[in-house]
Coordinates of C-alpha atoms and ligand atoms in Angstrom, one line a residue:
X1 CA 26.8 -0.9 16.5
X2 CA 24.9 2.0 18.1
X3 CA 21.9 4.2 16.8
X4 CA 18.9 6.0 18.2
X5 CA 16.2 4.1 15.7
X6 CA 16.8 0.4 14.4
X7 CA 14.7 0.3 11.0
X8 CA 14.0 -3.5 9.9
X9 CA 12.7 -3.1 6.3
X10 CA 13.7 -1.2 3.0
X11 CA 10.2 -0.8 1.9
X12 CA 8.2 2.6 1.3
X13 CA 7.8 2.6 5.3
X14 CA 11.4 2.0 6.6
X15 CA 13.0 4.0 3.9
X16 CA 10.6 7.0 4.3
X17 CA 10.7 6.9 8.0
X18 CA 14.5 6.9 7.6
X19 CA 14.5 10.0 5.7
X20 CA 12.4 11.8 7.3
X21 CA 14.3 10.8 10.9
X22 CA 17.4 12.0 9.1
X23 CA 15.4 15.7 8.4
X24 CA 15.0 16.0 12.2
X25 CA 18.7 14.8 12.9
X26 CA 17.6 11.5 14.4
X27 CA 20.0 8.8 13.5
X28 CA 18.9 5.5 12.1
X29 CA 19.9 2.3 10.4
X30 CA 17.8 0.5 8.3
X31 CA 18.5 -3.5 7.6
X32 CA 16.9 -5.2 4.6
X33 CA 16.5 -9.0 4.0
X34 CA 16.6 -8.9 0.2
X35 CA 19.0 -7.2 -2.6
X36 CA 18.9 -3.9 -3.5
X37 CA 18.0 -5.2 -7.0
X38 CA 15.3 -7.3 -5.8
X39 CA 13.5 -4.4 -3.8
X40 CA 13.9 -1.9 -6.6
X41 CA 12.4 -4.2 -8.9
X42 CA 9.1 -5.4 -7.0
X43 CA 6.2 -4.4 -8.9
X44 CA 3.3 -3.3 -6.6
X45 CA 1.7 0.0 -5.8
X46 CA 1.1 2.7 -8.3
X47 CA -1.4 5.4 -7.1
X48 CA -0.5 8.2 -4.3
X49 CA -3.0 9.8 -2.4
X50 CA -2.4 13.9 -2.5
X51 CA -1.5 13.6 1.4
X52 CA 1.3 10.9 0.5
X53 CA 2.6 13.2 -2.3
X54 CA 2.8 16.1 0.0
X55 CA 4.6 14.0 2.7
X56 CA 7.1 12.6 -0.1
X57 CA 7.7 16.2 -1.2
X58 CA 8.2 17.5 2.4
X59 CA 10.5 14.5 3.1
X60 CA 12.7 16.0 0.1
X61 CA 12.4 12.4 -2.0
X62 CA 9.7 13.6 -4.8
X63 CA 11.7 15.2 -7.5
X64 CA 11.3 12.8 -10.1
X65 CA 7.6 12.0 -8.6
X66 CA 6.8 15.7 -9.7
X67 CA 8.6 14.8 -13.1
X68 CA 7.4 11.7 -14.2
X69 CA 4.2 11.5 -11.9
X70 CA 0.7 11.4 -13.5
X71 CA -1.8 13.6 -11.8
X72 CA -5.3 12.4 -12.0
X73 CA -8.2 14.6 -11.5
X74 CA -10.8 11.7 -12.0
X75 CA -11.8 7.9 -12.3
X76 CA -14.2 6.0 -14.2
X77 CA -16.6 3.2 -12.9
X78 CA -18.0 0.6 -15.8
X79 CA -20.8 -1.4 -15.2
X80 CA -23.8 -2.5 -17.1
X81 CA -21.7 -1.6 -20.1
X82 CA -21.9 2.2 -19.0
X83 CA -18.9 4.3 -18.0
X84 CA -19.4 6.8 -15.2
X85 CA -16.7 9.3 -14.8
X86 CA -16.3 10.2 -10.9
X87 CA -14.6 14.2 -11.0
X88 CA -12.5 13.1 -7.8
X89 CA -11.2 17.0 -8.0
X90 CA -14.5 18.7 -8.2
X91 CA -16.0 16.4 -5.5
X92 CA -13.1 17.2 -3.2
X93 CA -12.4 20.8 -3.5
X94 CA -9.6 20.4 -6.0
X95 CA -7.7 17.3 -4.3
X96 CA -6.1 14.7 -6.9
X97 CA -4.1 11.3 -6.9
X98 CA -0.7 10.5 -8.6
X99 CA 0.4 7.6 -10.3
X100 CA 3.8 6.4 -9.7
X101 CA 5.0 3.0 -9.3
X102 CA 6.2 2.0 -5.7
X103 CA 9.2 0.7 -7.1
X104 CA 10.0 4.3 -8.6
X105 CA 9.5 5.8 -5.0
X106 CA 11.8 3.0 -3.4
X107 CA 14.5 3.5 -6.1
X108 CA 14.8 7.1 -5.2
X109 CA 14.8 6.6 -1.5
X110 CA 17.6 4.1 -1.6
X111 CA 19.5 6.5 -3.9
X112 CA 19.2 9.4 -1.5
X113 CA 20.2 7.7 1.5
X114 CA 23.2 5.9 -0.1
X115 CA 24.0 9.2 -1.8
X116 CA 24.1 10.6 1.8
X117 CA 26.4 7.8 3.1
X118 CA 23.6 6.7 5.6
X119 CA 23.6 3.4 7.2
X120 CA 21.2 0.9 4.7
X121 CA 22.4 -2.8 4.9
X122 CA 20.8 -5.3 2.0
X123 CA 20.6 -8.9 2.1
X124 CA 21.0 -9.3 5.8
X125 CA 19.9 -12.7 7.3
X126 CA 19.0 -14.1 10.6
X127 CA 17.1 -11.2 12.0
X128 CA 16.0 -10.8 15.8
X129 CA 14.8 -8.3 18.3
X130 CA 16.0 -8.1 21.9
X131 CA 14.7 -6.6 24.8
X132 CA 12.1 -4.3 23.1
X133 CA 10.3 -3.9 26.5
X134 CA 13.2 -2.0 27.8
X135 CA 14.8 1.4 27.1
X136 CA 17.9 -0.4 25.3
X137 CA 16.1 -2.8 22.9
X138 CA 18.7 -4.5 20.4
X139 CA 18.4 -6.1 16.7
X140 CA 21.0 -8.7 15.9
X141 CA 21.3 -10.4 12.3
X142 CA 24.2 -11.7 10.2
X143 CA 25.4 -10.0 6.9
X144 CA 28.0 -12.3 4.8
X145 CA 27.9 -15.0 7.8
X146 CA 29.4 -12.2 10.3
X147 CA 27.3 -11.4 13.3
X148 CA 26.0 -8.0 13.6
X149 CA 24.2 -6.5 16.6
X150 CA 22.9 -3.1 16.8
X151 CA 22.0 -1.3 20.0
X152 CA 19.3 1.3 19.6
X153 CA 16.4 3.1 21.7
X154 CA 13.5 2.5 19.3
X155 CA 12.9 -0.4 16.9
X156 CA 10.8 0.4 13.8
X157 CA 9.2 -2.7 12.4
X158 CA 8.9 -1.7 8.8
X159 CA 9.4 -5.4 7.5
X160 CA 6.0 -5.8 5.8
X161 CA 3.3 -8.6 6.4
X162 CA 6.1 -11.6 6.2
X163 CA 8.6 -9.7 8.4
X164 CA 9.8 -11.0 11.9
X165 CA 8.6 -7.9 13.8
X166 CA 5.0 -8.5 14.3
X167 CA 5.5 -12.4 15.2
X168 CA 8.1 -10.7 17.6
X169 CA 5.2 -9.4 20.0
X170 CA 3.8 -11.9 22.4
X171 CA 0.6 -13.5 20.9
X172 CA -1.2 -12.7 24.4
X173 CA -0.4 -8.9 23.7
X174 CA -1.7 -8.8 20.1
X175 CA -5.3 -9.1 18.5
X176 CA -5.5 -9.9 15.4
X177 CA -8.3 -9.2 12.7
X178 CA -7.9 -11.2 9.3
X179 CA -10.4 -11.6 6.5
X180 CA -9.3 -13.4 3.3
X181 CA -11.3 -12.8 0.2
X182 CA -12.6 -15.6 -2.2
X183 CA -10.9 -14.3 -5.3
X184 CA -7.4 -12.7 -5.8
X185 CA -6.0 -10.3 -8.4
X186 CA -4.4 -11.7 -11.5
X187 CA -2.0 -8.5 -12.7
X188 CA 0.3 -7.7 -15.8
X189 CA 2.6 -5.0 -16.7
X190 CA 2.6 -4.7 -20.2
X191 CA 4.2 -2.5 -23.0
X192 CA 1.4 -0.6 -24.1
X193 CA -0.7 2.5 -24.2
X194 CA -3.4 2.5 -21.4
X195 CA -6.8 2.4 -22.6
X196 CA -7.7 5.2 -21.0
X197 CA -6.1 8.5 -19.3
X198 CA -7.7 7.8 -16.0
X199 CA -8.2 4.6 -14.3
X200 CA -11.4 2.3 -15.2
X201 CA -12.6 0.2 -12.5
X202 CA -15.3 -2.3 -14.0
X203 CA -17.7 -4.7 -12.7
X204 CA -18.7 -7.2 -15.0
X205 CA -20.6 -10.4 -15.0
X206 CA -17.3 -12.2 -15.2
X207 CA -15.5 -10.6 -12.5
X208 CA -13.6 -7.1 -11.6
X209 CA -11.3 -5.7 -13.8
X210 CA -9.0 -2.5 -13.3
X211 CA -7.1 -0.5 -16.2
X212 CA -4.3 1.3 -14.7
X213 CA -1.1 2.6 -15.7
X214 CA 2.7 3.2 -14.9
X215 CA 3.0 5.7 -17.7
X216 CA 1.8 6.6 -21.0
X217 CA 3.4 3.9 -22.7
X218 CA 3.0 1.1 -19.7
X219 CA -0.3 -0.2 -18.7
X220 CA -0.9 -1.8 -15.5
X221 CA -4.0 -4.0 -15.7
X222 CA -5.6 -6.5 -13.1
X223 CA -8.6 -8.9 -13.6
X224 CA -10.3 -10.8 -10.4
X225 CA -9.3 -14.5 -10.5
X226 CA -9.5 -17.6 -8.0
X227 CA -7.3 -17.2 -4.7
X228 CA -5.6 -20.2 -5.8
X229 CA -5.1 -19.1 -9.8
X230 CA -3.1 -21.3 -11.7
X231 CA -0.9 -18.2 -13.9
X232 CA 0.2 -21.2 -16.0
X233 CA -3.2 -21.6 -17.4
X234 CA -3.3 -17.8 -18.3
X235 CA -1.8 -17.3 -21.8
X236 CA -1.2 -13.9 -23.1
X237 CA -4.1 -14.2 -25.2
X238 CA -6.4 -15.3 -22.6
X239 CA -5.3 -12.5 -20.4
X240 CA -6.0 -9.9 -23.4
X241 CA -9.4 -11.4 -24.3
X242 CA -10.7 -11.4 -20.9
X243 CA -9.6 -7.9 -19.8
X244 CA -11.2 -6.8 -23.1
X245 CA -14.5 -8.8 -22.3
X246 CA -14.6 -6.9 -18.6
X247 CA -13.3 -3.6 -19.4
X248 CA -15.0 -3.2 -22.9
X249 CA -13.8 -0.3 -25.3
X250 CA -10.2 -0.4 -27.3
X251 CA -7.3 -2.0 -25.3
X252 CA -3.9 -1.9 -27.0
X253 CA -2.3 -5.4 -26.6
X254 CA 1.5 -5.3 -26.1
X255 CA 4.2 -7.4 -24.7
X256 CA 3.7 -8.5 -21.3
X257 CA 6.6 -7.4 -18.9
X258 CA 5.4 -8.9 -15.6
X259 CA 2.7 -11.2 -14.5
X260 CA 1.7 -12.1 -10.8
X261 CA -1.3 -13.0 -8.7
X262 CA -2.1 -10.7 -5.5
X263 CA -4.0 -12.4 -2.7
X264 CA -7.0 -10.2 -1.3
X265 CA -6.8 -9.8 2.4
X266 CA -8.0 -7.2 5.2
X267 CA -5.5 -7.4 8.4
X268 CA -5.0 -5.6 11.3
X269 CA -2.7 -6.3 14.6
X270 CA -3.5 -4.5 17.2
X271 CA -1.6 -2.6 19.0
X272 CA 0.8 -1.3 16.7
X273 CA 3.4 -0.8 19.3
X274 CA 5.0 -3.2 22.2
X275 CA 7.4 -1.7 24.4
X276 CA 9.9 0.1 22.2
X277 CA 8.9 -1.9 19.0
X278 CA 6.7 0.1 16.6
X279 CA 4.9 -1.7 13.6
X280 CA 4.5 0.7 10.6
X281 CA 3.0 -0.2 7.5
X282 CA 2.2 -3.7 5.9
X283 CA 3.9 -5.2 9.4
X284 CA 0.8 -4.1 11.2
X285 CA -2.0 -4.1 8.5
X286 CA -2.8 -5.3 4.8
X287 CA -5.7 -3.7 2.6
X288 CA -7.2 -5.4 -0.4
X289 CA -5.5 -3.1 -3.4
X290 CA -9.2 -2.2 -4.5
X291 CA -8.9 1.2 -3.1
X292 CA -5.1 1.7 -3.6
X293 CA -4.5 2.4 -0.1
X294 CA -1.5 0.0 1.2
X295 CA 1.2 2.1 0.4
X296 CA -0.5 5.3 1.1
X297 CA -1.4 4.0 4.8
X298 CA 2.3 3.1 5.6
X299 CA 3.1 6.6 4.5
X300 CA 0.6 7.9 7.2
X301 CA 1.7 5.4 9.9
X302 CA 5.3 7.2 9.4
X303 CA 4.0 10.5 9.6
X304 CA 2.6 9.9 13.0
X305 CA 5.8 7.6 14.2
X306 CA 8.2 10.5 13.1
X307 CA 6.2 13.1 15.2
X308 CA 6.1 10.6 18.2
X309 CA 10.1 10.1 18.0
X310 CA 10.6 13.7 17.1
X311 CA 9.1 14.4 20.2
X312 CA 10.9 11.8 22.3
X313 CA 14.4 12.4 21.3
X314 CA 13.5 16.0 22.0
X315 CA 13.3 15.3 25.7
X316 CA 9.6 15.9 25.6
X317 CA 8.5 12.4 26.8
X318 CA 6.9 9.5 25.5
X319 CA 3.2 11.1 25.3
X320 CA 3.2 10.8 21.6
X321 CA 4.5 7.5 21.8
X322 CA 2.0 6.3 23.9
X323 CA -0.6 7.7 21.6
X324 CA 1.2 6.2 18.4
X325 CA -1.1 3.1 18.2
X326 CA -4.4 4.6 18.7
X327 CA -3.7 7.4 16.3
X328 CA -2.4 5.1 13.3
X329 CA -5.6 2.6 14.3
X330 CA -8.2 5.5 13.9
X331 CA -7.1 5.9 10.2
X332 CA -6.3 2.1 9.2
X333 CA -10.0 1.4 10.3
X334 CA -11.4 3.8 8.0
X335 CA -9.3 2.8 5.1
X336 CA -9.9 -0.8 5.8
X337 CA -13.8 0.3 5.9
X338 CA -13.1 2.0 2.5
X339 CA -11.2 -0.8 1.1
X340 CA -13.4 -3.2 2.0
X341 CA -16.4 -1.5 0.7
X342 CA -15.0 -0.9 -2.7
X343 CA -14.1 -4.6 -2.8
X344 CA -17.5 -5.8 -2.2
X345 CA -19.0 -3.3 -4.5
X346 CA -16.7 -4.3 -7.6
X347 CA -16.2 -8.1 -7.1
X348 CA -18.1 -11.0 -8.0
X349 CA -18.9 -13.4 -5.1
X350 CA -19.5 -17.0 -5.9
X351 CA -21.8 -17.5 -2.8
X352 CA -23.8 -14.2 -3.8
X353 CA -27.3 -15.2 -4.6
X354 CA -29.4 -13.0 -6.8
X355 CA -30.9 -11.0 -4.3
X356 CA -27.2 -9.8 -3.5
X357 CA -26.3 -9.4 -6.9
X358 CA -29.1 -7.0 -7.2
X359 CA -28.6 -5.2 -4.7
X360 CA -25.0 -4.8 -5.6
X361 CA -25.9 -3.5 -9.0
X362 CA -28.4 -1.0 -7.5
X363 CA -25.7 0.3 -5.0
X364 CA -23.4 1.0 -8.0
X365 CA -26.4 2.5 -9.9
X366 CA -27.2 4.8 -7.2
X367 CA -23.6 5.9 -6.7
X368 CA -23.2 6.9 -9.9
X369 CA -26.0 9.0 -9.9
X370 CA -25.8 10.7 -6.3
X371 CA -23.3 13.4 -5.8
X372 CA -23.4 12.8 -1.9
X373 CA -22.6 8.8 -2.6
X374 CA -19.2 10.3 -5.2
X375 CA -18.4 12.5 -2.8
X376 CA -18.2 10.1 0.0
X377 CA -16.1 7.8 -2.7
X378 CA -13.9 10.5 -3.9
X379 CA -12.9 12.1 -0.3
X380 CA -11.7 8.6 0.6
X381 CA -10.1 7.8 -2.5
X382 CA -7.8 10.6 -2.8
X383 CA -7.2 10.1 1.0
X384 CA -8.6 11.5 4.3
X385 CA -7.1 14.4 6.0
X386 CA -4.1 13.3 8.3
X387 CA -4.4 13.2 12.2
X388 CA -1.8 16.2 12.5
Ligands
FAS401 P1 6.6 -3.9 2.1 O1 6.4 -4.9 2.2 O2 6.9 -3.2 1.0 O3 8.5 -3.7 2.6 C1 8.8 -4.5 3.7 C2 10.4 -4.7 3.6 O4 10.8 -5.4 4.4 C3 10.7 -5.3 2.2 O5 11.4 -5.0 1.5 C4 11.0 -7.1 2.9 O6 12.0 -7.6 1.9 C5 11.7 -6.5 4.4 N1 11.5 -7.6 5.2 C6 11.2 -8.8 5.3 N2 11.4 -9.3 6.3 C7 12.5 -8.8 6.7 C8 13.5 -9.0 7.9 N3 13.2 -10.1 8.6 N4 14.9 -8.4 8.0 C9 14.9 -7.4 7.0 N5 14.2 -7.0 6.3 C10 12.8 -7.5 6.1 N6 -1.0 -1.8 -2.3 C11 -1.3 -0.7 -3.3 O7 -1.6 0.2 -3.0 N7 -1.8 -0.9 -4.8 C12 -1.4 -2.3 -5.3 O8 -1.6 -2.4 -6.3 C13 -0.7 -3.1 -4.6 N8 0.1 -4.2 -4.8 C14 0.5 -5.0 -4.3 C15 1.0 -6.5 -4.8 C16 1.8 -7.4 -4.1 C17 2.4 -8.6 -4.3 C18 1.9 -7.1 -2.4 C19 2.8 -7.9 -2.1 C20 1.5 -6.0 -1.9 C21 0.9 -4.7 -2.5 N9 0.1 -3.8 -2.3 C22 -0.8 -2.7 -3.1 C23 0.6 -3.4 -1.2 C24 1.9 -2.7 -0.7 O9 2.0 -1.5 -1.6 C25 1.9 -2.4 0.8 O10 1.0 -1.9 1.1 C26 3.8 -1.7 0.6 O11 4.8 -2.4 0.1 C27 3.8 -1.4 2.1 O12 4.9 -1.0 2.4 P2 5.8 -1.5 3.6 O13 4.9 -1.5 4.9 O14 7.0 -0.8 3.4 O15 6.1 -3.1 3.5
PHB402 C1 -2.0 0.5 -9.2 O1 -1.6 1.3 -10.2 O2 -1.2 -0.8 -9.3 C2 -3.2 0.3 -8.8 C3 -4.4 1.6 -8.9 C4 -5.2 1.8 -8.3 C5 -5.7 0.5 -7.3 C6 -5.1 -0.7 -7.4 C7 -3.7 -0.6 -8.2 O3 -7.0 0.6 -6.9

């Protein structure tokens, strides 16, 4: 097989890249390790920046997003038993965020690709990259035990944190920045009316909690837990009771549809390019989900990569490809900072002494009362302007 761009991974990064390249007349083949059913059922991110919604709209993959997405103009910070609304729109000249499950966006993009008869191969195995430092890189894999090979001009490594693309780059050519947080999130999806129309981020003596949603009848709730938390020790009753303690207020219980523990990590691999291999999304970076940035950062990478590849395949050279990594990393590190800042502000650290605890509470108190401080939070939360 031959194509212009070989894309490894059918998550948000790989699927959006394939669609945006197709719009520009650039051919690609997408290969995915898991089944379609698995990829479409993975419960992950839920909040889209305004720029992500615009990007998905321009990509022609946002029809259902506009019909079913929940537009939010604000959020609430809750600490010391008090709620403080942050008017995102007012603080950012009208910018908003939209709640729309990542798995819904993935479903929409898969359906569009398959309806167009474009190549998207699920359940591939033994994926390997060859000759990525040459102008003729190649991807091999097996499908139903049959060996496959794809000649291409560019490989997009969109295979997430546990993929094979980043490890395919010689360790000597990569610089890794890694921070693992001393806590995780226990997340549930529940058939219950969300406790508020907007998100509530709560800092409580027991730990962090977040009340978000997927629709007006499906709640998505998280509570801070140990990094190695044993989910079997958390009965539904214990989960609801702890969420109510940390969030306060009326919390409607309902059948829990999904439970999981998500590790908290800040990770960056530099550079995000090696020869004709370009890393995008979680393959290159991980942020703690506190700032709701993981999927949004993947979308931002794809925007930069699409412009670089459009430039290259139009015969206008490799200048934008050469700047791909630096352009992405400028945003990546600003988003890492914001995600780290929100995480350390809102979570309980066992090794924090009383002084540090007081400083955190003072920062929250200052934040809630300062338009300047709230503007900083708001402009990062709705999404920083794109480089282009
Ligand atoms: P993805 O990991 O989504 O996609 C990579 C794809 O590549 C996967 O489908 C995988 O199966 C495939 N793949 C892997 N190896 C392969 C191989 N060798 N060959 C072919 N395919 C291969 N972000 C938020 O903003 N908010 C959240 O609440 C949130 N919760 C999360 C919970 C969990 C458990 C995880 C893991 C992540 C969460 N994230 C969250 C971050 C998440 O949304 C990512 O940022 C987002 O999925 C990034 O998209 P991709 O870069 O496409 O990577
Ligand atoms: C979600 O809806 O899953 C979500 C929202 C905001 C966050 C993290 C997760 O900060």
